[in-house]
């Protein structure tokens, strides 16, 4: 991050080289005289080079990266100059595998006045896209893409996407409050996590647009304050940055970074809890750290679901060289590393600098960019590809669009859908797994809800979290493992139930008594 940069950098009076000889796992410092070998086919090696990365922040590379996933695509955002020294907007990159990044677009945000922005993070919520970022004055700003109702493809950084600055002071706090991230609970409660003196803080917020709300909770235990600060060196304020909270299998995971971005021992910590109140740092922090070699200063960590729908990764950055230095000449690059969830924590080999397999694709995926070839229509309805993105169903009775590809008995699937118009009191669109399972959306008597139709020929209904609307794009992720079925709505787990066991079958979509749009569809076997 760049917080306090203008005067902390000026206060640096010495250069300090941190030389540990071993990393946190006890590995010896590599022999830099060895010849660098080419990257093996099908693999990548950290740090990752991003197209036009030096244009992001005046030659300083990819700093404070976050990655947003939307219908099989990934979008990379970083700390950037915005309208200063010749820059004309906010740059975004796109990838389908987290490794090969292509420049996507530069956007000019209406109503935004800052020259520089720090650590952006992006979310999709109830039909709109939000980016939370920080900048001069120690405040958080919010950008919003309010997707028009008639837009078929709401791609967040498509040519037609218009972003507007909602506020330059989201949290409305008198003290410094930056590096914001948002946690949405199934009951609709929303929390903003942010950085300040003495560690990580959070508060309940009123809405995605309004960061006012509940009292501020200080997570004093979540602070990177165990670094031996030398007199005259940076980091003396005990600053802790980039808190991001993630919920997985009922547990909360918080990553945070400190103490100062110019230090080679800038490091990532992890805290775990069964609730927000008992988030506790793991015993072997730092979780990710590198203090020697060509790339040090690991920081700003962000969780990502991999393209195969099963594996998880974290993005973060590393700084070139091991010295504390002024901002001039500093260079950072993107790092991507896989993680594994255990019963109690998240395990990782990060930071890695050897060859790693490029994250694999799903076993099956289709974006309907051309047509509906490879699918069979069942029932009396029309299913027509639209705008190279979606398929529109016009169904008065039950109709299905079924692929030619089958899952195995246990699988993870992802489906995207919305109801455009209703034709009766019970209008439905959903994901189909043969004759075994339907998981979908229903509009009935002005009520929006999610339903499951299983092998017992029974409907089970659930409320959509936080009043999501079935007329907005809804992402459903379905995990079937033995008798257990989990359903996520826009990355929020809302259903965990037992079902009759069933074997593999073909997947697709269904529509009944409605006009509906369906889009990107994928699965991977477990």
Short mmCIF file of C-alpha atoms in Angstrom, two decimals, residues 38-433:
data_model
loop_
_atom_site.label_atom_id
_atom_site.label_comp_id
_atom_site.label_asym_id
_atom_site.label_seq_id
_atom_site.Cartn_x
_atom_site.Cartn_y
_atom_site.Cartn_z
CA UNK A 38 12.92 -22.38 -18.77
CA UNK A 39 9.42 -22.91 -17.38
CA UNK A 40 8.11 -26.41 -18.11
CA UNK A 41 5.20 -26.76 -20.52
CA UNK A 42 1.86 -26.50 -18.76
CA UNK A 43 3.45 -24.80 -15.77
CA UNK A 44 4.06 -21.27 -14.52
CA UNK A 45 6.59 -19.72 -12.19
CA UNK A 46 6.18 -16.84 -9.77
CA UNK A 47 6.39 -13.93 -10.07
CA UNK A 48 4.00 -13.61 -13.00
CA UNK A 49 4.49 -11.03 -15.74
CA UNK A 50 1.30 -9.18 -16.71
CA UNK A 51 0.86 -7.50 -20.08
CA UNK A 52 1.56 -3.75 -19.81
CA UNK A 53 2.12 -4.12 -16.07
CA UNK A 54 4.49 -1.15 -15.94
CA UNK A 55 1.67 1.10 -17.11
CA UNK A 56 -0.26 0.42 -13.91
CA UNK A 57 1.68 2.62 -11.53
CA UNK A 58 4.47 4.51 -13.16
CA UNK A 59 6.77 1.58 -13.82
CA UNK A 60 6.25 0.03 -10.39
CA UNK A 61 4.36 -3.01 -11.64
CA UNK A 62 1.52 -4.96 -10.01
CA UNK A 63 0.98 -3.73 -6.46
CA UNK A 64 -1.83 -4.80 -4.09
CA UNK A 65 -3.49 -7.12 -6.61
CA UNK A 66 -7.03 -8.43 -6.24
CA UNK A 67 -8.82 -10.80 -8.61
CA UNK A 68 -12.55 -10.85 -9.33
CA UNK A 69 -14.19 -13.91 -10.86
CA UNK A 70 -17.25 -13.60 -13.12
CA UNK A 71 -18.72 -16.40 -15.27
CA UNK A 72 -15.47 -18.22 -15.93
CA UNK A 73 -13.33 -15.09 -16.41
CA UNK A 74 -10.93 -13.39 -14.01
CA UNK A 75 -10.32 -9.66 -13.78
CA UNK A 76 -7.16 -8.25 -12.19
CA UNK A 77 -7.09 -4.86 -10.44
CA UNK A 78 -4.12 -3.19 -8.76
CA UNK A 79 -2.94 -0.02 -7.07
CA UNK A 80 -2.72 2.55 -9.86
CA UNK A 81 -2.30 6.13 -10.83
CA UNK A 82 -5.62 7.30 -12.20
CA UNK A 83 -5.45 10.79 -13.71
CA UNK A 84 -1.89 11.85 -12.97
CA UNK A 85 1.34 12.07 -15.00
CA UNK A 86 -0.36 11.14 -18.24
CA UNK A 87 -2.66 8.36 -17.02
CA UNK A 88 -6.17 8.35 -18.42
CA UNK A 89 -8.10 5.97 -16.19
CA UNK A 90 -8.22 2.66 -14.35
CA UNK A 91 -6.64 -0.35 -16.10
CA UNK A 92 -8.03 -3.88 -15.88
CA UNK A 93 -6.62 -7.22 -17.04
CA UNK A 94 -8.45 -10.44 -17.98
CA UNK A 95 -7.50 -14.13 -17.74
CA UNK A 96 -9.15 -17.53 -17.87
CA UNK A 97 -6.46 -19.40 -15.91
CA UNK A 98 -5.00 -16.89 -13.38
CA UNK A 99 -1.61 -16.98 -15.10
CA UNK A 100 -1.94 -15.53 -18.61
CA UNK A 101 -3.18 -11.96 -18.21
CA UNK A 102 -4.18 -9.72 -21.12
CA UNK A 103 -4.91 -6.04 -20.90
CA UNK A 104 -8.70 -5.67 -21.04
CA UNK A 105 -9.67 -2.02 -20.80
CA UNK A 106 -9.03 1.37 -19.26
CA UNK A 107 -12.10 2.98 -17.68
CA UNK A 108 -12.72 6.57 -16.72
CA UNK A 109 -14.92 6.64 -13.63
CA UNK A 110 -17.51 9.38 -13.62
CA UNK A 111 -17.25 11.69 -10.60
CA UNK A 112 -13.93 10.32 -9.30
CA UNK A 113 -11.46 13.03 -8.29
CA UNK A 114 -8.41 11.25 -6.80
CA UNK A 115 -5.17 11.04 -8.80
CA UNK A 116 -4.10 7.73 -7.27
CA UNK A 117 -6.00 4.75 -5.89
CA UNK A 118 -4.87 1.91 -3.66
CA UNK A 119 -5.82 -1.74 -3.25
CA UNK A 120 -9.14 -2.05 -5.16
CA UNK A 121 -11.46 -4.98 -4.44
CA UNK A 122 -14.55 -5.86 -6.47
CA UNK A 123 -17.93 -7.47 -5.69
CA UNK A 124 -21.17 -8.37 -7.46
CA UNK A 125 -24.28 -7.74 -5.42
CA UNK A 126 -27.97 -7.78 -6.39
CA UNK A 127 -27.39 -7.08 -10.06
CA UNK A 128 -24.68 -4.42 -9.74
CA UNK A 129 -20.88 -4.36 -9.49
CA UNK A 130 -18.91 -2.51 -6.81
CA UNK A 131 -15.23 -1.64 -6.41
CA UNK A 132 -13.89 -0.52 -3.01
CA UNK A 133 -10.59 1.35 -3.01
CA UNK A 134 -8.52 3.78 -0.97
CA UNK A 135 -6.52 6.89 -1.59
CA UNK A 136 -5.19 10.18 -0.26
CA UNK A 137 -6.49 11.29 3.12
CA UNK A 138 -6.87 7.78 4.48
CA UNK A 139 -10.40 7.26 3.17
CA UNK A 140 -12.24 4.62 1.17
CA UNK A 141 -14.13 5.31 -2.04
CA UNK A 142 -16.77 3.21 -3.83
CA UNK A 143 -17.34 2.82 -7.56
CA UNK A 144 -20.48 1.25 -8.97
CA UNK A 145 -21.59 -0.16 -12.30
CA UNK A 146 -25.38 0.02 -12.15
CA UNK A 147 -26.23 -2.48 -14.86
CA UNK A 148 -29.17 -1.34 -17.07
CA UNK A 149 -32.09 -3.76 -17.19
CA UNK A 150 -31.91 -4.17 -20.97
CA UNK A 151 -28.25 -5.24 -21.04
CA UNK A 152 -27.94 -8.88 -22.07
CA UNK A 153 -24.29 -9.28 -21.09
CA UNK A 154 -23.49 -7.37 -17.89
CA UNK A 155 -19.73 -7.91 -18.28
CA UNK A 156 -18.24 -5.58 -15.65
CA UNK A 157 -15.53 -4.24 -17.95
CA UNK A 158 -17.23 -4.56 -21.31
CA UNK A 159 -17.16 -1.64 -23.71
CA UNK A 160 -20.61 -0.48 -22.60
CA UNK A 161 -19.98 -0.66 -18.84
CA UNK A 162 -20.20 2.80 -17.24
CA UNK A 163 -18.71 3.16 -13.76
CA UNK A 164 -19.62 5.99 -11.38
CA UNK A 165 -18.07 7.13 -8.10
CA UNK A 166 -20.69 6.67 -5.37
CA UNK A 167 -18.67 8.17 -2.50
CA UNK A 168 -15.15 9.21 -1.55
CA UNK A 169 -15.81 8.52 2.16
CA UNK A 170 -17.55 5.15 2.40
CA UNK A 171 -17.01 4.44 6.11
CA UNK A 172 -17.58 8.02 7.30
CA UNK A 173 -15.02 7.72 10.10
CA UNK A 174 -12.83 10.51 11.39
CA UNK A 175 -9.68 8.38 11.63
CA UNK A 176 -7.84 6.65 8.79
CA UNK A 177 -9.78 3.74 7.33
CA UNK A 178 -8.49 2.13 4.13
CA UNK A 179 -8.04 -1.20 2.34
CA UNK A 180 -11.68 -2.16 2.63
CA UNK A 181 -13.15 -5.58 1.93
CA UNK A 182 -16.75 -6.75 2.31
CA UNK A 183 -18.15 -9.91 3.94
CA UNK A 184 -21.79 -10.84 3.18
CA UNK A 185 -23.53 -13.33 5.49
CA UNK A 186 -26.42 -15.59 4.38
CA UNK A 187 -28.86 -13.63 6.58
CA UNK A 188 -27.96 -10.43 4.75
CA UNK A 189 -25.64 -8.89 7.35
CA UNK A 190 -22.73 -7.11 5.70
CA UNK A 191 -19.40 -6.20 7.27
CA UNK A 192 -16.59 -3.96 6.10
CA UNK A 193 -13.05 -4.91 7.16
CA UNK A 194 -10.45 -2.18 6.93
CA UNK A 195 -7.03 -1.04 8.10
CA UNK A 196 -6.11 1.41 10.78
CA UNK A 197 -3.57 1.94 13.50
CA UNK A 198 -3.14 -0.93 15.98
CA UNK A 199 -4.39 -3.59 13.60
CA UNK A 200 -7.46 -4.70 11.67
CA UNK A 201 -10.92 -3.27 12.28
CA UNK A 202 -14.43 -4.11 11.12
CA UNK A 203 -18.00 -2.86 11.42
CA UNK A 204 -21.45 -3.81 10.24
CA UNK A 205 -22.50 -1.55 7.36
CA UNK A 206 -25.90 -0.31 6.25
CA UNK A 207 -25.53 -1.29 2.59
CA UNK A 208 -23.01 -1.81 -0.18
CA UNK A 209 -23.29 1.94 -0.88
CA UNK A 210 -23.29 3.14 2.74
CA UNK A 211 -20.46 2.11 5.08
CA UNK A 212 -22.01 3.73 8.12
CA UNK A 213 -23.72 1.39 10.55
CA UNK A 214 -22.57 -0.46 13.63
CA UNK A 215 -19.74 0.36 16.03
CA UNK A 216 -16.14 -0.28 15.01
CA UNK A 217 -14.56 -3.45 16.42
CA UNK A 218 -10.77 -3.40 16.87
CA UNK A 219 -9.11 -6.77 16.25
CA UNK A 220 -6.02 -5.85 18.23
CA UNK A 221 -4.79 -9.44 18.07
CA UNK A 222 -4.68 -9.19 14.26
CA UNK A 223 -1.74 -6.84 13.91
CA UNK A 224 1.71 -7.29 12.41
CA UNK A 225 3.66 -5.83 15.31
CA UNK A 226 6.33 -8.43 15.96
CA UNK A 227 8.90 -7.07 13.50
CA UNK A 228 12.08 -5.71 15.04
CA UNK A 229 11.82 -2.09 13.94
CA UNK A 230 15.19 -0.39 13.82
CA UNK A 231 15.52 3.30 14.82
CA UNK A 232 15.09 5.50 11.77
CA UNK A 233 13.54 2.75 9.63
CA UNK A 234 10.00 2.59 8.31
CA UNK A 235 7.10 0.90 10.03
CA UNK A 236 7.31 2.51 13.43
CA UNK A 237 3.57 3.24 13.57
CA UNK A 238 2.64 -0.46 13.74
CA UNK A 239 0.57 -0.20 10.58
CA UNK A 240 -1.35 -3.31 9.41
CA UNK A 241 -2.95 -3.44 5.95
CA UNK A 242 -5.16 -5.27 3.49
CA UNK A 243 -7.58 -7.29 5.68
CA UNK A 244 -9.71 -9.72 3.66
CA UNK A 245 -12.21 -12.06 5.30
CA UNK A 246 -13.42 -15.25 3.65
CA UNK A 247 -15.92 -17.84 4.89
CA UNK A 248 -15.43 -21.50 4.00
CA UNK A 249 -17.18 -24.55 5.51
CA UNK A 250 -18.53 -22.48 8.36
CA UNK A 251 -15.18 -20.98 9.41
CA UNK A 252 -13.95 -17.42 8.99
CA UNK A 253 -10.49 -16.80 7.57
CA UNK A 254 -8.85 -13.39 7.78
CA UNK A 255 -5.61 -12.49 6.00
CA UNK A 256 -3.79 -9.22 6.70
CA UNK A 257 -0.44 -7.67 5.85
CA UNK A 258 2.22 -5.58 7.60
CA UNK A 259 4.25 -3.79 8.63
CA UNK A 260 5.38 -1.50 5.80
CA UNK A 261 5.32 -2.18 2.09
CA UNK A 262 8.91 -1.02 1.53
CA UNK A 263 10.34 -3.57 3.96
CA UNK A 264 11.63 -6.93 2.70
CA UNK A 265 9.89 -8.53 5.69
CA UNK A 266 6.49 -7.15 4.71
CA UNK A 267 4.43 -10.28 5.36
CA UNK A 268 1.01 -11.92 5.26
CA UNK A 269 -0.67 -13.24 8.41
CA UNK A 270 -3.69 -15.53 8.83
CA UNK A 271 -6.36 -15.64 11.54
CA UNK A 272 -9.10 -18.28 11.89
CA UNK A 273 -12.33 -18.32 13.90
CA UNK A 274 -15.72 -19.93 14.24
CA UNK A 275 -17.16 -16.40 14.48
CA UNK A 276 -15.92 -12.90 13.83
CA UNK A 277 -15.56 -12.41 17.59
CA UNK A 278 -13.03 -15.20 18.02
CA UNK A 279 -10.77 -14.65 15.01
CA UNK A 280 -7.39 -15.81 16.31
CA UNK A 281 -4.00 -15.57 14.56
CA UNK A 282 -2.50 -18.96 13.73
CA UNK A 283 0.50 -20.00 15.82
CA UNK A 284 3.03 -20.07 12.98
CA UNK A 285 2.50 -16.62 11.48
CA UNK A 286 3.71 -15.16 9.19
CA UNK A 287 1.61 -17.29 6.87
CA UNK A 288 3.43 -16.06 3.74
CA UNK A 289 6.81 -14.36 3.97
CA UNK A 290 10.03 -14.03 1.94
CA UNK A 291 12.89 -11.90 3.26
CA UNK A 292 15.78 -12.80 0.94
CA UNK A 293 16.48 -13.36 -2.74
CA UNK A 294 15.33 -11.55 -5.85
CA UNK A 295 11.72 -11.13 -4.65
CA UNK A 296 10.72 -10.24 -1.09
CA UNK A 297 8.09 -8.22 0.75
CA UNK A 298 5.04 -10.42 0.15
CA UNK A 299 1.76 -8.61 0.80
CA UNK A 300 -1.90 -7.91 0.06
CA UNK A 301 -3.52 -11.33 -0.15
CA UNK A 302 -6.83 -12.11 -1.89
CA UNK A 303 -8.74 -15.47 -2.16
CA UNK A 304 -9.84 -16.88 -5.53
CA UNK A 305 -11.83 -19.95 -6.61
CA UNK A 306 -9.85 -21.71 -9.34
CA UNK A 307 -11.15 -22.36 -12.85
CA UNK A 308 -11.82 -26.04 -12.09
CA UNK A 309 -14.37 -24.95 -9.41
CA UNK A 310 -12.54 -27.08 -6.81
CA UNK A 311 -9.14 -25.58 -6.01
CA UNK A 312 -8.54 -22.29 -4.23
CA UNK A 313 -5.71 -19.85 -4.79
CA UNK A 314 -4.48 -16.58 -3.32
CA UNK A 315 -3.16 -13.62 -5.24
CA UNK A 316 -0.59 -11.30 -3.65
CA UNK A 317 2.47 -9.30 -4.66
CA UNK A 318 6.23 -9.52 -4.10
CA UNK A 319 8.74 -6.68 -4.24
CA UNK A 320 11.95 -6.81 -6.24
CA UNK A 321 15.08 -6.99 -4.09
CA UNK A 322 15.69 -7.18 -0.36
CA UNK A 323 16.43 -3.59 0.53
CA UNK A 324 14.37 -0.86 2.04
CA UNK A 325 14.36 1.97 -0.44
CA UNK A 326 12.40 4.98 -1.48
CA UNK A 327 9.53 4.61 -3.91
CA UNK A 328 11.68 5.50 -6.89
CA UNK A 329 12.72 2.33 -8.65
CA UNK A 330 10.55 -0.01 -6.55
CA UNK A 331 8.96 -2.81 -8.61
CA UNK A 332 6.30 -5.33 -7.62
CA UNK A 333 4.84 -8.31 -9.47
CA UNK A 334 1.86 -10.64 -9.23
CA UNK A 335 2.11 -13.92 -7.31
CA UNK A 336 -0.46 -16.75 -7.51
CA UNK A 337 -0.30 -19.77 -5.19
CA UNK A 338 -2.62 -22.66 -4.44
CA UNK A 339 -3.93 -23.27 -0.91
CA UNK A 340 -5.52 -26.24 0.85
CA UNK A 341 -8.25 -25.99 3.47
CA UNK A 342 -7.90 -28.34 6.44
CA UNK A 343 -10.23 -28.79 9.42
CA UNK A 344 -8.49 -26.00 11.32
CA UNK A 345 -6.56 -23.76 8.93
CA UNK A 346 -5.38 -23.05 5.37
CA UNK A 347 -2.12 -24.64 4.32
CA UNK A 348 0.11 -23.39 1.51
CA UNK A 349 3.65 -23.63 0.17
CA UNK A 350 3.57 -19.93 -0.70
CA UNK A 351 5.62 -18.12 -1.64
CA UNK A 352 6.71 -20.45 -4.44
CA UNK A 353 9.34 -19.69 -7.06
CA UNK A 354 9.57 -23.10 -8.73
CA UNK A 355 7.41 -24.51 -11.52
CA UNK A 356 3.75 -25.00 -10.63
CA UNK A 357 0.94 -26.41 -12.75
CA UNK A 358 -1.18 -23.79 -14.44
CA UNK A 359 -4.63 -23.93 -12.79
CA UNK A 360 -6.70 -26.40 -14.78
CA UNK A 361 -10.04 -25.74 -16.42
CA UNK A 362 -13.33 -27.35 -15.45
CA UNK A 363 -14.08 -30.78 -16.90
CA UNK A 364 -16.85 -29.16 -18.96
CA UNK A 365 -17.78 -25.54 -19.60
CA UNK A 366 -19.77 -23.59 -22.17
CA UNK A 367 -20.22 -19.84 -22.55
CA UNK A 368 -22.80 -19.95 -25.38
CA UNK A 369 -20.63 -17.54 -27.37
CA UNK A 370 -21.73 -19.17 -30.64
CA UNK A 371 -24.90 -21.24 -30.40
CA UNK A 372 -26.46 -24.12 -28.47
CA UNK A 373 -24.74 -26.91 -30.37
CA UNK A 374 -24.07 -29.88 -28.13
CA UNK A 375 -27.43 -29.41 -26.35
CA UNK A 376 -30.82 -31.02 -26.89
CA UNK A 377 -34.13 -29.21 -26.36
CA UNK A 378 -36.83 -31.16 -24.52
CA UNK A 379 -40.39 -29.83 -24.37
CA UNK A 380 -42.30 -27.26 -26.36
CA UNK A 381 -40.27 -24.05 -25.92
CA UNK A 382 -37.73 -21.92 -27.74
CA UNK A 383 -34.09 -21.66 -26.62
CA UNK A 384 -32.13 -19.08 -28.63
CA UNK A 385 -28.56 -17.82 -28.21
CA UNK A 386 -28.35 -14.07 -27.54
CA UNK A 387 -25.47 -11.61 -27.95
CA UNK A 388 -22.83 -14.34 -27.83
CA UNK A 389 -23.34 -14.62 -24.07
CA UNK A 390 -26.67 -16.10 -23.01
CA UNK A 391 -29.53 -18.31 -24.15
CA UNK A 392 -33.09 -17.07 -23.81
CA UNK A 393 -35.81 -19.58 -22.99
CA UNK A 394 -39.46 -18.84 -23.75
CA UNK A 395 -41.40 -21.61 -22.03
CA UNK A 396 -45.08 -21.89 -21.16
CA UNK A 397 -44.68 -25.44 -19.85
CA UNK A 398 -41.65 -27.30 -18.53
CA UNK A 399 -38.79 -27.39 -21.04
CA UNK A 400 -35.17 -28.41 -20.72
CA UNK A 401 -31.89 -27.65 -22.51
CA UNK A 402 -29.69 -30.70 -21.89
CA UNK A 403 -26.00 -31.10 -22.75
CA UNK A 404 -24.43 -34.18 -24.28
CA UNK A 405 -21.95 -34.46 -21.38
CA UNK A 406 -22.46 -36.29 -18.07
CA UNK A 407 -20.92 -35.81 -14.66
CA UNK A 408 -19.63 -38.58 -12.44
CA UNK A 409 -21.49 -39.44 -9.23
CA UNK A 410 -19.88 -36.58 -7.27
CA UNK A 411 -19.39 -33.20 -8.87
CA UNK A 412 -19.24 -29.42 -8.53
CA UNK A 413 -21.33 -27.44 -11.01
CA UNK A 414 -21.88 -23.75 -11.62
CA UNK A 415 -24.85 -22.22 -13.42
CA UNK A 416 -25.96 -18.63 -14.12
CA UNK A 417 -29.54 -17.60 -14.68
CA UNK A 418 -32.30 -15.01 -14.23
CA UNK A 419 -36.04 -14.71 -14.89
CA UNK A 420 -36.85 -12.00 -17.45
CA UNK A 421 -40.65 -12.21 -17.38
CA UNK A 422 -43.27 -14.39 -15.69
CA UNK A 423 -46.17 -16.24 -17.29
CA UNK A 424 -47.91 -17.72 -14.24
CA UNK A 425 -47.90 -17.72 -10.46
CA UNK A 426 -44.99 -20.17 -10.40
CA UNK A 427 -42.28 -19.25 -12.88
CA UNK A 428 -39.05 -21.23 -12.63
CA UNK A 429 -35.56 -21.47 -14.13
CA UNK A 430 -32.90 -23.83 -12.88
CA UNK A 431 -29.90 -26.12 -13.18
CA UNK A 432 -30.75 -29.70 -14.13
CA UNK A 433 -28.85 -32.91 -13.41
#
